[in-house]
PDB file of C-alpha atoms in Angstrom:
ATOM      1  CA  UNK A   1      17.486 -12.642  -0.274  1.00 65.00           C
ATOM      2  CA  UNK A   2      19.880  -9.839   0.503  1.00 72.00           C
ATOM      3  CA  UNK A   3      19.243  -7.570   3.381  1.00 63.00           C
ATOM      4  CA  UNK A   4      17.383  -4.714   1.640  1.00 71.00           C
ATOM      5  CA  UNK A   5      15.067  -7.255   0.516  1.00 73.00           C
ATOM      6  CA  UNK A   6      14.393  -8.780   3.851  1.00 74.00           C
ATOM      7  CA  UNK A   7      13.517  -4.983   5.663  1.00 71.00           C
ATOM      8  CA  UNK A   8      11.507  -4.564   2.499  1.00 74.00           C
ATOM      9  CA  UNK A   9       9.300  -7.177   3.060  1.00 73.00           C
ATOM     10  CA  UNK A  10       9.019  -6.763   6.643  1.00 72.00           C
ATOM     11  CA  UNK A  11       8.431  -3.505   6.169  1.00 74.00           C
ATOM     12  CA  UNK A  12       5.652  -4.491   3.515  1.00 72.00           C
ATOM     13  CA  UNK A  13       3.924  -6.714   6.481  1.00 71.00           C
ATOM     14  CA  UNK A  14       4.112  -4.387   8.766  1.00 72.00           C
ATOM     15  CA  UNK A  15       1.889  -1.838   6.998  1.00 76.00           C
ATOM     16  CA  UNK A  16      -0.549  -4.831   6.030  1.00 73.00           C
ATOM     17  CA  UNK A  17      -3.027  -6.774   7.559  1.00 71.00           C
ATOM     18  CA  UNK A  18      -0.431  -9.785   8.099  1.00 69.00           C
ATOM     19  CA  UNK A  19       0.420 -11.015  11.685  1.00 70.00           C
ATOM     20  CA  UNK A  20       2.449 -13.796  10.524  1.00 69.00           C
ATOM     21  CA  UNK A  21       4.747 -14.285   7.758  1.00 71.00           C
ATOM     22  CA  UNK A  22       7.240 -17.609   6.399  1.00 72.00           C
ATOM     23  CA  UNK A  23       9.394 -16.831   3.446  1.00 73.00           C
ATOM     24  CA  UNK A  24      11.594 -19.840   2.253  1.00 73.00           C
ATOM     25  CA  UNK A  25      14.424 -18.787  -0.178  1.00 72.00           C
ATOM     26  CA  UNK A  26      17.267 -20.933  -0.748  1.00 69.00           C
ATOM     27  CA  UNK A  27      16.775 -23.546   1.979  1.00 66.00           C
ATOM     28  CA  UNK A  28      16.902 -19.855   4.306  1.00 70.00           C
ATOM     29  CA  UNK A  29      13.870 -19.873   6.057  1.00 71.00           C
ATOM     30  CA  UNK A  30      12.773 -16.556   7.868  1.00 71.00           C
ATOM     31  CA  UNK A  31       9.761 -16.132  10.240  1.00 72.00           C
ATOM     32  CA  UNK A  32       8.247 -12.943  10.778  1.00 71.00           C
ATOM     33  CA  UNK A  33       5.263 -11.902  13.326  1.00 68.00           C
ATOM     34  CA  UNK A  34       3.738  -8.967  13.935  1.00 66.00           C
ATOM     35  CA  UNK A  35       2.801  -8.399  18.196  1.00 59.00           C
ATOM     36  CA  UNK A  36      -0.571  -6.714  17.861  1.00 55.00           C
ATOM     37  CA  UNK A  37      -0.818  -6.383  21.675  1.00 50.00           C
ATOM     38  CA  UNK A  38       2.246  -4.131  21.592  1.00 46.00           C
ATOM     39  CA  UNK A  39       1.759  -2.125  18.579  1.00 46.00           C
ATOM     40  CA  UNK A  40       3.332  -4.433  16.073  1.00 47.00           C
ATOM     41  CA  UNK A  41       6.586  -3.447  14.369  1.00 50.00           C
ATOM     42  CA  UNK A  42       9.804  -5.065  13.484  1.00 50.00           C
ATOM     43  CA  UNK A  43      12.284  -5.268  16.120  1.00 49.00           C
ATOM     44  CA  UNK A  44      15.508  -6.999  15.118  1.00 50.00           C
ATOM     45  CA  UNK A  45      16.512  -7.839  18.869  1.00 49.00           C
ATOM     46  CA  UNK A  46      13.109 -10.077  19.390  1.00 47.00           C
ATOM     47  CA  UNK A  47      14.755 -12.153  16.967  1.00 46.00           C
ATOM     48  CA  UNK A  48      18.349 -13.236  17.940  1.00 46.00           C
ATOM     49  CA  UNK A  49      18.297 -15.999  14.851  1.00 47.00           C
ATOM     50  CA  UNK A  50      17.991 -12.886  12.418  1.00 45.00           C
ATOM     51  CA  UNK A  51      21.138 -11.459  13.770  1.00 41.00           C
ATOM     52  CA  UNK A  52      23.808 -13.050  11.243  1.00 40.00           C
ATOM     53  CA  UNK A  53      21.928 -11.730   8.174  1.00 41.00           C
ATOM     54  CA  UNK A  54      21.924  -8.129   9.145  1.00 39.00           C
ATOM     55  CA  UNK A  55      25.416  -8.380  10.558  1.00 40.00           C
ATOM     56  CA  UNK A  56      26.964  -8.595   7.297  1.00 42.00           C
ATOM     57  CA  UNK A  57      24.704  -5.191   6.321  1.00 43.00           C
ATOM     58  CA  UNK A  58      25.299  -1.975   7.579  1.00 46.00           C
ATOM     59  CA  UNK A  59      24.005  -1.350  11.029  1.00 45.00           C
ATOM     60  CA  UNK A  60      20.934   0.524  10.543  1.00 49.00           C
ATOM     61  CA  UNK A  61      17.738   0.527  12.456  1.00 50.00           C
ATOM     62  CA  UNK A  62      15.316  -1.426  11.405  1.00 48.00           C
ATOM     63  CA  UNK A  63      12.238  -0.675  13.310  1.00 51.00           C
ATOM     64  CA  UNK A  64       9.372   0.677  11.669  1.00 49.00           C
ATOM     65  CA  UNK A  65       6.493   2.334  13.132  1.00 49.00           C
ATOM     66  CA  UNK A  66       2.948   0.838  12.907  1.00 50.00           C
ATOM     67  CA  UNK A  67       0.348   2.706  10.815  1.00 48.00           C
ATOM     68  CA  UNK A  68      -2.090   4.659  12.565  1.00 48.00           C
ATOM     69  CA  UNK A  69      -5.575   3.997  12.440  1.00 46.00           C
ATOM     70  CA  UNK A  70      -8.083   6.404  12.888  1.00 46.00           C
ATOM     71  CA  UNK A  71     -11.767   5.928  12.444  1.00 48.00           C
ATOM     72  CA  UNK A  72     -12.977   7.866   9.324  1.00 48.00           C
ATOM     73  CA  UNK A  73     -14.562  11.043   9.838  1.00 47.00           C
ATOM     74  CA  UNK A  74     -17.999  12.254   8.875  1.00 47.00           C
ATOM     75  CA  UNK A  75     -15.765  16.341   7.724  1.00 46.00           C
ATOM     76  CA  UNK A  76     -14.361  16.789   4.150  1.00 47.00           C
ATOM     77  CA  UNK A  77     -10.947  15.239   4.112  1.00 43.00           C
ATOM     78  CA  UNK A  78      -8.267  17.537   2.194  1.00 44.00           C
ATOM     79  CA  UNK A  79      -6.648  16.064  -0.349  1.00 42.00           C
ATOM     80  CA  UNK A  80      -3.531  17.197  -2.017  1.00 44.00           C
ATOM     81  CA  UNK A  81      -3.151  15.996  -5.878  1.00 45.00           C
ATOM     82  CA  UNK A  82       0.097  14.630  -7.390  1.00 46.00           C
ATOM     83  CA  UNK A  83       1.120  17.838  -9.231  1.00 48.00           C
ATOM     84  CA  UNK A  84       2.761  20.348  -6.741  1.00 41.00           C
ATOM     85  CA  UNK A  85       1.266  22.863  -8.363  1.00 40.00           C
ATOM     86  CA  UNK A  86      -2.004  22.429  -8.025  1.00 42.00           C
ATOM     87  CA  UNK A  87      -3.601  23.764  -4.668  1.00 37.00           C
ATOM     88  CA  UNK A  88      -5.040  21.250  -1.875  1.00 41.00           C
ATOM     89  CA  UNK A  89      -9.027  21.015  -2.742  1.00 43.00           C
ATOM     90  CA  UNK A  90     -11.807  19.910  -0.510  1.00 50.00           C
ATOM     91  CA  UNK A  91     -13.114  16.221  -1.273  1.00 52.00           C
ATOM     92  CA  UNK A  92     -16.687  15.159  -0.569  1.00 77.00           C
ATOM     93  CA  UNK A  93     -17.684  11.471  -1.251  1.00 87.00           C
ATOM     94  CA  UNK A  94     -15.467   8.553  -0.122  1.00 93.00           C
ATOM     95  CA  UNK A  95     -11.805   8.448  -0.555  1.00 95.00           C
ATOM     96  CA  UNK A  96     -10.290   4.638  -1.722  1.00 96.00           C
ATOM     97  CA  UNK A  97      -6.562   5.045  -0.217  1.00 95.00           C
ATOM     98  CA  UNK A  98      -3.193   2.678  -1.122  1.00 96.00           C
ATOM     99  CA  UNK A  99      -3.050   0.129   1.678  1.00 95.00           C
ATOM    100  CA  UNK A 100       0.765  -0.136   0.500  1.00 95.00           C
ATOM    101  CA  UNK A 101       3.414   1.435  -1.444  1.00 96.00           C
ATOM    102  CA  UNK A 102       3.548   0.282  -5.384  1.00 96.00           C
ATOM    103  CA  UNK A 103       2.997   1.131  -8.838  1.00 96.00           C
ATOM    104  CA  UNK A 104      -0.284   1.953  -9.843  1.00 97.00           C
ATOM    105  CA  UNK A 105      -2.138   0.583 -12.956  1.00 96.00           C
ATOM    106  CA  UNK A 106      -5.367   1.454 -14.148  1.00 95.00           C
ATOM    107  CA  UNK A 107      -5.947  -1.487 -16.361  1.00 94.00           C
ATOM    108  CA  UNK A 108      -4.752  -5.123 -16.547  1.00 92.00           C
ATOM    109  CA  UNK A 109      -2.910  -4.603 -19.907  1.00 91.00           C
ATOM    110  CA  UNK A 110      -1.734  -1.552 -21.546  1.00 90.00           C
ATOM    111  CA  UNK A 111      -4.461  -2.015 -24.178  1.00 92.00           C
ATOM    112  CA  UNK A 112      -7.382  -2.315 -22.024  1.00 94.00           C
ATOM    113  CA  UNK A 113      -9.744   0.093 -20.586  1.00 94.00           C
ATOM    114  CA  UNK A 114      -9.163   1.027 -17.230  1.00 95.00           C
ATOM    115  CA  UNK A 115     -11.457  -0.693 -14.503  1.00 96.00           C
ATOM    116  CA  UNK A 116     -12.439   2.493 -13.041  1.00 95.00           C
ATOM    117  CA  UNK A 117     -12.147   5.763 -15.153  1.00 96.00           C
ATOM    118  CA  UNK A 118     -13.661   9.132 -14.268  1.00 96.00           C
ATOM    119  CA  UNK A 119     -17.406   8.745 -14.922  1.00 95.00           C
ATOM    120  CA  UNK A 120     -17.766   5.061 -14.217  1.00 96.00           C
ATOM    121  CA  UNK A 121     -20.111   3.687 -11.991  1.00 97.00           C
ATOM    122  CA  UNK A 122     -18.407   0.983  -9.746  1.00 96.00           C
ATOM    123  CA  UNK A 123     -20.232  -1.648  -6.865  1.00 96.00           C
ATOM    124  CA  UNK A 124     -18.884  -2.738  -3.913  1.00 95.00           C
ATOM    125  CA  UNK A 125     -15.807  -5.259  -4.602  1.00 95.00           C
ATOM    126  CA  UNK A 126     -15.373  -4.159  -8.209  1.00 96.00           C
ATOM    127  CA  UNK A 127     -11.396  -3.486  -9.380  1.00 96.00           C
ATOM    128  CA  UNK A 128     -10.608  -0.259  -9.232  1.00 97.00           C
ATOM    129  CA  UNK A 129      -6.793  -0.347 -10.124  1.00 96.00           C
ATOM    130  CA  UNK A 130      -3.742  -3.001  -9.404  1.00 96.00           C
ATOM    131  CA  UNK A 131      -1.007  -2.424  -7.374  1.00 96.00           C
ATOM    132  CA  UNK A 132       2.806  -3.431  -7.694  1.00 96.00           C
ATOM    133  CA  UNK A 133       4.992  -4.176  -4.852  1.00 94.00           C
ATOM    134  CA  UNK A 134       7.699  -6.649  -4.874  1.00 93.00           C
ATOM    135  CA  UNK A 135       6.168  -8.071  -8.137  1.00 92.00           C
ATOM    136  CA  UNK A 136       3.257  -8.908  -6.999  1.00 94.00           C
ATOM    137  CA  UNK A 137      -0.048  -7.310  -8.286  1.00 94.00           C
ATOM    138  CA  UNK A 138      -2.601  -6.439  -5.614  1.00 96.00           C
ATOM    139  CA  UNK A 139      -6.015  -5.732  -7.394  1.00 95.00           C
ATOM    140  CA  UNK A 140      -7.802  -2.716  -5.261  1.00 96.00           C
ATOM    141  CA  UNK A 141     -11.723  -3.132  -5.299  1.00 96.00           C
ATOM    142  CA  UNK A 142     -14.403  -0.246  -4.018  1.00 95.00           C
ATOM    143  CA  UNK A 143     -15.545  -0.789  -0.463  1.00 94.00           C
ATOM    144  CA  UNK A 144     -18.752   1.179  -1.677  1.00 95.00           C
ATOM    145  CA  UNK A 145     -21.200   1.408  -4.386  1.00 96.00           C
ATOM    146  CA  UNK A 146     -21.389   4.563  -6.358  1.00 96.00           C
ATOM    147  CA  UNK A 147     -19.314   6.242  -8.919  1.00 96.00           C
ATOM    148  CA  UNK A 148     -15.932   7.635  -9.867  1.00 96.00           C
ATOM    149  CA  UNK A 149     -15.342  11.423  -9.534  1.00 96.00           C
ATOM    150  CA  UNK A 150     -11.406  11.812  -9.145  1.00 95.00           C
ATOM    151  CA  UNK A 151      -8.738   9.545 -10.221  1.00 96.00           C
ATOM    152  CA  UNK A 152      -5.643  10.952  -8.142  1.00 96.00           C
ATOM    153  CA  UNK A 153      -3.282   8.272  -9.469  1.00 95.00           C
ATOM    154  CA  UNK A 154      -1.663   8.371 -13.169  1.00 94.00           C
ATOM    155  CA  UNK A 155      -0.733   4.687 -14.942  1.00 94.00           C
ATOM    156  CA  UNK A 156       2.609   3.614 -14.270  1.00 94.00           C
ATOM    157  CA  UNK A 157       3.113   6.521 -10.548  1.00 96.00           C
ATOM    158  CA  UNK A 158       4.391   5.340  -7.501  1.00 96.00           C
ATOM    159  CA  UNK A 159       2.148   5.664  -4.380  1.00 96.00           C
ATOM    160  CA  UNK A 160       2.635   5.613  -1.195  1.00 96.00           C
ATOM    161  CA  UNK A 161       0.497   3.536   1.337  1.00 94.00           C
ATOM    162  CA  UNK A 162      -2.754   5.850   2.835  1.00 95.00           C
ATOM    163  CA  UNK A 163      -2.440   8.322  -0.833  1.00 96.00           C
ATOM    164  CA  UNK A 164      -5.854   8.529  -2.183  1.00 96.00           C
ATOM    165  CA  UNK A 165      -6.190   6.872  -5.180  1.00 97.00           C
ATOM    166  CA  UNK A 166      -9.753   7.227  -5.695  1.00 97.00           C
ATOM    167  CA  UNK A 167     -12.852   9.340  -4.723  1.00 96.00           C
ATOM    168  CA  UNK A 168     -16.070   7.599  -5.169  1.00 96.00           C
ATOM    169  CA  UNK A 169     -19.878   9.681  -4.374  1.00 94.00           C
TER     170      UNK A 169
END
């Protein structure tokens, strides 16, 4: 693993729901673990062992900044669609966000249906879409029962972690 790849991953476990992480490549092991009692992040001078891999990199910092939580909220939630031109619109129902950053799919296979098209009716834990990162697919499922009014995703876009993907009433 080169260096990019290592902050990529860490960066990936960061922004999940991982507190511990043991990646063996090459007889290299590396050991990551996220301090939940200070706010988690990746901080390079924790661990000294890491040192000799980045030093060959650029210096850079490294440190990312945890993801905020905040408790959902009972008000519309704006939500601003992938083409710039269209306007930011007021969303009702509940919103199914990217826990991470990837490519989004709507189906498993190019020929197939999508799991969750406009119009369907979806239960709780039903796929919704699959997500790429680091070639690995992550199937999203609906943490509700009800069904699709907005796909804000297109097959084969790039999201970003907390961008709506779906709105579900």
């Amino acid at each position: 693993m080169n260096y990019t790849q290592i902050r990529e991953l860490l960066e990936w476990v960061d922004r999940s729901t991982l507190t511990n992480v043991s990646v063996n490549v090459g007889g290299a092991t590396l050991n990551a673990s996220k301090n939940t009692g200070m706010g988690g992040g990746f901080y390079p001078e924790m661990y000294p062992s890491f040192a000799p891999a980045v030093a060959a990199a650029p210096s850079a910092p490294v440190a990312v900044a945890p993801a905020a939580v905040s408790a959902p909220s009972a008000e519309p939630m704006a939500v601003k669609h992938a083409d710039p031109d269209e306007t930011t619109v007021k969303a009702t129902g509940h919103l199914i966000t990217s826990p991470i950053v990837g490519t989004f799919y709507s189906s498993s296979n190019p020929e197939k249906p999508a799991f969750a098209p406009v119009g369907a009716k979806v239960k709780k834990g039903d796929v919704l879409c699959i997500l790429e990162a680091m070639k690995i697919m992550n199937e999203i499922t609906a943490d509700v029962d009800g069904a699709v009014v907005e796909v804000f995703a297109e097959n084969g876009q790039m999201v970003e972690a907390r961008q709506p993907l779906f709105r579900i009433e």
